Coordinates of C-alpha atoms and ligand atoms in Angstrom, one line a residue:
M12 CA 42.2 92.1 14.6
S13 CA 46.1 92.4 14.3
S14 CA 45.9 95.1 10.6
N15 CA 43.4 95.1 7.8
R16 CA 45.9 92.5 6.2
K17 CA 44.6 88.8 7.7
K18 CA 47.8 86.6 8.8
V19 CA 47.4 82.7 9.9
V20 CA 49.7 80.7 11.0
L21 CA 49.6 77.0 10.1
I22 CA 51.4 74.5 12.4
G23 CA 51.7 70.9 10.5
T24 CA 52.2 71.1 7.0
G25 CA 51.2 67.6 6.8
M26 CA 48.2 66.0 4.6
V27 CA 45.5 67.7 6.8
G28 CA 47.0 71.5 6.7
M29 CA 48.1 71.5 3.7
S30 CA 44.4 70.4 2.6
F31 CA 44.1 73.3 4.6
A32 CA 47.2 76.1 2.9
Y33 CA 45.2 74.3 -0.7
A34 CA 42.1 75.3 -0.5
A35 CA 42.9 78.3 1.5
L36 CA 44.9 79.5 -1.4
N37 CA 42.1 78.7 -4.1
Q38 CA 39.5 81.1 -2.0
N39 CA 41.9 83.2 -1.2
V40 CA 40.5 83.6 2.9
C41 CA 43.7 85.2 4.1
D42 CA 46.0 87.8 3.0
E43 CA 49.4 85.8 5.1
L44 CA 49.8 81.9 5.4
V45 CA 52.3 81.1 7.2
L46 CA 54.3 77.1 6.6
L47 CA 55.4 75.3 10.0
D48 CA 56.4 72.3 10.9
L49 CA 59.4 70.0 12.6
N50 CA 59.4 69.2 9.4
E51 CA 61.7 72.5 8.1
K52 CA 62.4 70.9 5.1
R53 CA 58.4 69.6 4.3
A54 CA 57.1 73.0 5.4
E55 CA 59.9 75.1 2.9
G56 CA 58.9 72.5 -0.4
E57 CA 55.1 73.1 0.0
A58 CA 55.3 76.9 1.0
M59 CA 57.3 76.8 -2.6
D60 CA 54.7 74.2 -4.1
L61 CA 52.2 76.8 -4.0
N62 CA 53.3 80.0 -4.6
H63 CA 54.1 78.3 -7.7
G64 CA 50.5 77.9 -8.2
L65 CA 49.8 81.7 -7.1
A66 CA 49.2 83.0 -10.9
F67 CA 46.4 80.3 -11.2
S68 CA 44.6 81.1 -8.5
P69 CA 42.8 84.1 -7.7
S70 CA 44.7 85.1 -4.8
S71 CA 48.3 87.8 -3.7
M72 CA 48.5 85.6 -0.9
K73 CA 52.2 86.1 0.6
I74 CA 52.9 82.3 1.9
Y75 CA 56.4 80.9 3.4
S76 CA 57.5 78.7 5.8
G77 CA 58.6 80.2 9.2
G78 CA 59.1 79.6 12.9
Y79 CA 57.0 80.4 15.6
S80 CA 58.2 84.4 16.7
D81 CA 55.4 84.1 12.9
C82 CA 52.3 83.9 15.5
N83 CA 53.1 87.4 16.9
D84 CA 50.6 89.3 14.4
A85 CA 48.9 86.8 13.1
D86 CA 44.4 86.2 13.6
V87 CA 44.6 82.5 13.8
V88 CA 47.3 80.1 14.4
I89 CA 45.7 76.2 13.4
I90 CA 47.2 73.6 14.4
S91 CA 47.0 70.2 12.9
A92 CA 50.0 68.8 13.6
G93 CA 50.2 65.2 15.4
V94 CA 51.6 61.9 15.1
N95 CA 50.1 58.7 13.8
Q96 CA 48.4 55.9 15.6
K97 CA 51.6 53.0 15.7
P98 CA 50.9 49.3 15.1
G99 CA 48.7 47.8 18.4
E100 CA 49.0 51.4 19.9
S101 CA 46.0 51.9 22.5
R102 CA 43.6 55.7 20.9
L103 CA 44.3 57.0 25.2
Q104 CA 48.1 56.5 24.1
L105 CA 48.4 58.3 21.1
L106 CA 46.7 60.7 22.6
K107 CA 49.5 61.4 25.4
R108 CA 50.8 61.1 22.5
N109 CA 49.6 64.2 20.8
A110 CA 49.5 65.5 23.5
D111 CA 53.4 65.8 24.0
V112 CA 53.2 67.2 20.5
F113 CA 50.8 70.3 21.7
S114 CA 53.2 70.4 25.0
S115 CA 56.0 71.5 22.6
I116 CA 53.5 73.8 20.4
V117 CA 50.7 76.2 22.2
P118 CA 53.9 77.5 25.0
K119 CA 56.0 78.6 22.1
V120 CA 52.4 80.1 20.2
V121 CA 52.0 82.4 23.6
Q122 CA 55.3 83.4 23.9
S123 CA 55.5 85.0 20.7
G124 CA 52.9 87.5 21.8
F125 CA 50.2 85.5 19.6
E126 CA 46.9 87.2 20.8
G127 CA 45.1 85.8 18.1
I128 CA 42.3 82.7 17.6
F129 CA 43.7 79.1 17.8
L130 CA 42.1 76.4 15.5
V131 CA 43.1 73.2 15.8
A132 CA 42.3 70.3 14.0
T133 CA 44.2 67.9 15.3
N134 CA 42.2 64.1 16.3
P135 CA 40.7 63.6 19.1
V136 CA 39.9 67.3 18.1
D137 CA 37.9 68.3 21.5
I138 CA 40.6 67.3 23.9
M139 CA 42.9 68.6 22.1
T140 CA 41.1 71.2 21.8
R141 CA 40.5 71.7 25.3
I142 CA 44.4 71.2 26.1
T143 CA 45.3 73.8 23.6
Y144 CA 43.2 76.2 26.1
E145 CA 44.6 75.1 29.0
L146 CA 48.2 75.2 28.1
S147 CA 47.9 78.7 26.1
G148 CA 45.6 79.8 29.1
F149 CA 43.1 81.6 26.5
N150 CA 40.0 83.0 27.2
A151 CA 37.8 80.2 26.3
S152 CA 35.9 81.8 23.4
K153 CA 39.7 82.6 21.8
V154 CA 40.3 78.8 21.1
I155 CA 38.4 76.3 19.1
G156 CA 37.9 73.2 17.2
T157 CA 36.8 71.7 14.2
G158 CA 34.3 69.7 16.3
T159 CA 31.7 68.2 14.5
T160 CA 31.9 71.0 11.6
L161 CA 32.9 68.6 8.5
D162 CA 30.6 66.3 10.1
T163 CA 27.8 68.5 9.9
A164 CA 28.5 69.6 6.1
R165 CA 28.2 65.1 5.2
L166 CA 25.2 65.7 7.2
R167 CA 23.0 68.1 5.0
Y168 CA 25.1 66.6 1.6
L169 CA 23.6 63.4 2.5
M170 CA 19.5 64.6 3.7
G171 CA 20.3 67.0 0.6
E172 CA 20.4 64.3 -1.1
Y173 CA 17.5 61.8 -0.1
F174 CA 15.0 65.0 0.0
E175 CA 16.4 66.2 -2.9
V176 CA 17.4 69.6 -1.8
D177 CA 19.6 71.6 -1.9
P178 CA 22.1 71.2 1.2
R179 CA 22.4 75.0 1.6
N180 CA 18.5 74.8 2.3
I181 CA 18.9 72.0 5.5
H182 CA 19.6 73.0 8.6
A183 CA 20.4 70.0 10.1
Y184 CA 23.3 69.4 13.1
V185 CA 25.5 66.7 13.8
I186 CA 26.3 67.4 17.7
G187 CA 28.6 65.5 20.9
E188 CA 32.1 64.5 20.2
H189 CA 33.7 64.0 17.0
G190 CA 33.8 60.3 17.1
D191 CA 32.1 57.6 17.8
S192 CA 29.5 59.6 20.2
E193 CA 28.5 62.4 18.3
F194 CA 24.4 62.0 16.9
V195 CA 21.9 64.1 15.0
P196 CA 19.5 65.9 17.2
W197 CA 16.9 64.8 14.8
S198 CA 13.9 67.4 16.9
Q199 CA 16.2 70.1 16.0
A200 CA 16.6 69.4 12.1
L201 CA 14.7 71.5 9.7
L202 CA 14.2 71.3 5.6
A203 CA 13.8 75.0 5.4
A204 CA 11.7 76.5 7.9
K205 CA 9.6 73.2 8.2
P206 CA 10.6 70.5 11.1
I207 CA 12.1 67.0 9.9
K208 CA 9.3 65.6 11.7
D209 CA 6.4 67.3 9.6
V210 CA 8.0 66.5 6.5
L211 CA 7.9 62.9 7.4
R212 CA 4.3 63.0 9.1
D213 CA 3.2 64.7 5.9
N214 CA 5.0 62.4 3.4
P215 CA 4.4 58.8 5.1
S216 CA 5.1 56.8 1.8
S217 CA 8.5 58.8 0.7
F218 CA 10.4 59.4 4.2
Y219 CA 11.6 57.5 6.8
M220 CA 13.0 57.7 10.4
E221 CA 15.0 54.3 9.4
E222 CA 16.6 55.9 6.2
L223 CA 17.2 58.9 8.1
E224 CA 18.6 57.4 10.9
K225 CA 20.9 54.7 8.0
I226 CA 22.0 58.4 7.6
S227 CA 22.9 59.6 10.4
E228 CA 25.0 56.3 10.4
E229 CA 26.6 57.1 7.3
V230 CA 28.3 59.7 8.7
R231 CA 29.5 59.1 11.9
S232 CA 31.4 55.6 10.0
A233 CA 32.2 58.6 6.9
A234 CA 35.8 58.8 8.2
Q235 CA 36.5 55.5 8.7
K236 CA 35.1 54.0 5.6
I237 CA 37.9 56.5 3.5
I238 CA 40.7 56.0 6.2
T239 CA 40.0 52.3 4.2
A240 CA 39.7 53.3 1.0
K241 CA 42.9 55.7 0.9
G242 CA 44.2 55.5 4.2
A243 CA 43.5 59.3 5.3
T244 CA 40.8 62.2 5.8
Y245 CA 42.0 65.5 4.4
Y246 CA 40.2 67.0 1.7
G247 CA 37.0 67.9 3.4
I248 CA 38.7 68.6 6.7
G249 CA 40.9 71.5 4.9
M250 CA 38.0 72.7 3.2
A251 CA 36.1 73.0 6.7
M252 CA 38.8 74.6 8.7
V253 CA 38.4 77.4 5.6
R254 CA 35.0 77.8 6.3
V255 CA 35.6 78.6 10.5
V256 CA 38.5 80.7 9.1
R257 CA 36.3 83.0 6.7
A258 CA 33.9 83.2 9.8
I259 CA 36.9 84.8 11.7
L260 CA 39.0 86.9 9.7
Q261 CA 35.9 88.3 8.6
D262 CA 33.8 88.0 11.2
E263 CA 31.2 86.7 10.2
N264 CA 28.8 85.4 13.4
S265 CA 28.1 82.4 11.5
V266 CA 26.3 79.7 13.0
L267 CA 29.5 76.7 13.1
T268 CA 29.4 73.0 14.9
V269 CA 32.8 74.4 16.2
S270 CA 34.1 72.8 19.3
T271 CA 34.1 74.9 22.3
R272 CA 33.6 74.8 25.5
L273 CA 30.1 74.6 27.2
R274 CA 29.6 77.4 30.1
G275 CA 26.6 75.8 31.7
E276 CA 24.6 75.0 29.4
Y277 CA 22.1 71.6 28.8
G278 CA 21.8 71.6 32.6
G279 CA 25.4 73.2 33.8
K280 CA 27.2 71.5 32.0
K281 CA 30.9 72.9 31.5
D282 CA 34.0 72.9 30.8
V283 CA 34.4 70.2 28.4
F284 CA 35.1 71.6 24.6
I285 CA 32.2 69.6 22.5
G286 CA 31.0 70.5 18.9
N287 CA 27.5 72.3 19.5
P288 CA 26.4 75.3 17.3
C289 CA 28.1 78.2 18.0
I290 CA 27.7 82.2 16.7
V291 CA 31.8 82.9 15.4
N292 CA 33.5 86.1 14.7
G293 CA 36.3 87.8 15.2
G294 CA 36.5 87.2 18.2
G295 CA 36.3 83.0 17.8
A296 CA 33.4 81.8 19.8
K297 CA 30.9 84.4 20.2
R298 CA 28.1 82.7 21.4
I299 CA 26.6 78.8 21.8
L300 CA 23.4 78.1 20.8
E301 CA 22.1 76.0 23.3
L302 CA 19.3 73.4 21.8
K303 CA 15.6 72.3 23.0
L304 CA 16.9 68.8 22.7
S305 CA 14.8 65.8 23.5
E306 CA 15.3 63.8 27.3
A307 CA 16.8 60.8 24.3
E308 CA 19.4 63.4 22.7
L309 CA 20.0 65.3 25.8
K310 CA 21.2 61.3 27.7
K311 CA 23.2 61.6 24.0
L312 CA 24.7 64.4 24.6
D313 CA 25.7 62.8 28.8
N314 CA 27.4 60.1 27.0
S315 CA 29.3 62.7 24.5
C316 CA 30.3 64.7 27.9
T317 CA 31.7 61.0 30.1
V318 CA 33.5 59.7 27.0
L319 CA 35.2 63.4 26.8
N320 CA 36.3 64.0 30.4
D321 CA 37.1 60.9 30.8
S322 CA 39.3 60.4 28.2
F323 CA 40.9 64.4 29.0
K324 CA 41.0 63.7 33.1
S325 CA 42.7 59.9 32.4
L326 CA 45.6 62.5 31.1
S327 CA 48.4 64.4 33.5
L328 CA 48.8 67.8 32.3
Ligands
NAD983 P1 50.2 63.7 9.0 O1 51.3 62.8 9.6 O2 50.0 64.1 7.2 O3 50.8 65.2 9.2 C1 51.3 65.9 10.5 C2 52.2 66.8 10.7 O4 52.5 67.4 11.4 C3 53.4 66.1 9.9 O5 53.7 67.4 8.8 C4 54.6 66.3 11.1 O6 55.9 66.4 10.5 C5 53.9 67.6 12.1 N1 54.3 67.6 13.1 C6 54.8 66.2 14.2 N2 54.6 66.8 15.7 C7 55.3 68.1 15.6 C8 55.4 69.6 15.9 N3 56.0 69.5 17.5 N4 55.6 70.9 15.6 C9 54.9 71.0 14.0 N5 55.0 69.8 13.5 C10 54.4 68.9 13.8 O7 49.1 63.9 9.9 P2 47.7 64.5 8.8 O8 46.8 63.8 7.9 O9 47.9 65.8 8.2 O10 46.9 64.8 10.2 C11 46.9 65.7 11.3 C12 46.3 65.6 12.2 O11 44.5 65.7 12.0 C13 45.8 64.0 12.8 O12 46.0 64.2 14.4 C14 44.2 63.6 12.1 O13 43.4 62.2 12.9 C15 43.7 64.9 12.2 N6 42.2 65.2 11.8 C16 41.3 65.9 12.0 C17 40.4 65.7 11.0 C18 39.1 66.2 12.1 O14 38.0 66.6 11.4 N7 39.0 67.9 12.8 C19 40.1 64.8 9.7 C20 40.7 64.3 9.3 C21 42.4 64.5 9.7

């Protein structure tokens, strides 16, 4: 960490980036926040707008628009910059364009002398995180993506509603690709200290596995539903980003399903960046928690890894 003052540089001040910034200001997550965008005027305007809310916030954060040299002494650089899908454009074409965007960003951050943690939110987030890792040459522990943190929050909220229990007492995770192949390893889900499968067994006329499967489907399709209703999703992911940044800046050792590079877990899986419970602290992704998955769950994770590897390999960096 550079000093006692916690500094974050946000690259990409669109809806997702600014939802992070607004939540960060209201939750007083850092001391200094630099806004950087290809559209410099936009970053300037956003900094002015946020500064005018300072008097009403619990924070005395220093907020300004800046350039890549500001990354030099930052603790965290967040990338939420990206381009949107054009009509008729395939996922792969979009991925290639976003890879080009990252080629114009990551080397400049590294050249500034930045030695902190990269947090990536741009989609497809697992692949963009891997691209950041490749372009930066950083140790894998210092490059993390938002992964399935938001999906996991959605799952815990919906399970809390179903079981009528505070979501904070639900310990269940969405793992895998942040996308279609993500899944809930139900064998590892707990209500407080009680396995969910035992809760179902002991309450056969109240709770049903079919309902839980519906919940996991609801989580998987949540982003698409929001996009259909209002065009984009941003508040939830902005708050998830604040949660990850706090875990880093406060050196929390919190367990979050960020996207991190597998290092031989799950039967020797390596290189792929994927959402999985991970201990996050000031050094970034400190340690991956390898779950004891069932055979069927392992197959789902295999599938997610294959999807992500195939997409990554289709790019020539
Ligand atoms: P947006 O279009 O509102 O903002 C993107 C911003 O990136 C724009 O301000 C643009 O000027 C900037 N930008 C583009 N190229 C740049 C460059 N080379 N350098 C600096 N800035 C550049 O988009 P958004 O709604 O904020 O979404 C941003 C990304 O977040 C998208 O990829 C979206 O899919 C993703 N997203 C991720 C999650 C998640 O769970 N990880 C959730 C929602 C959205």
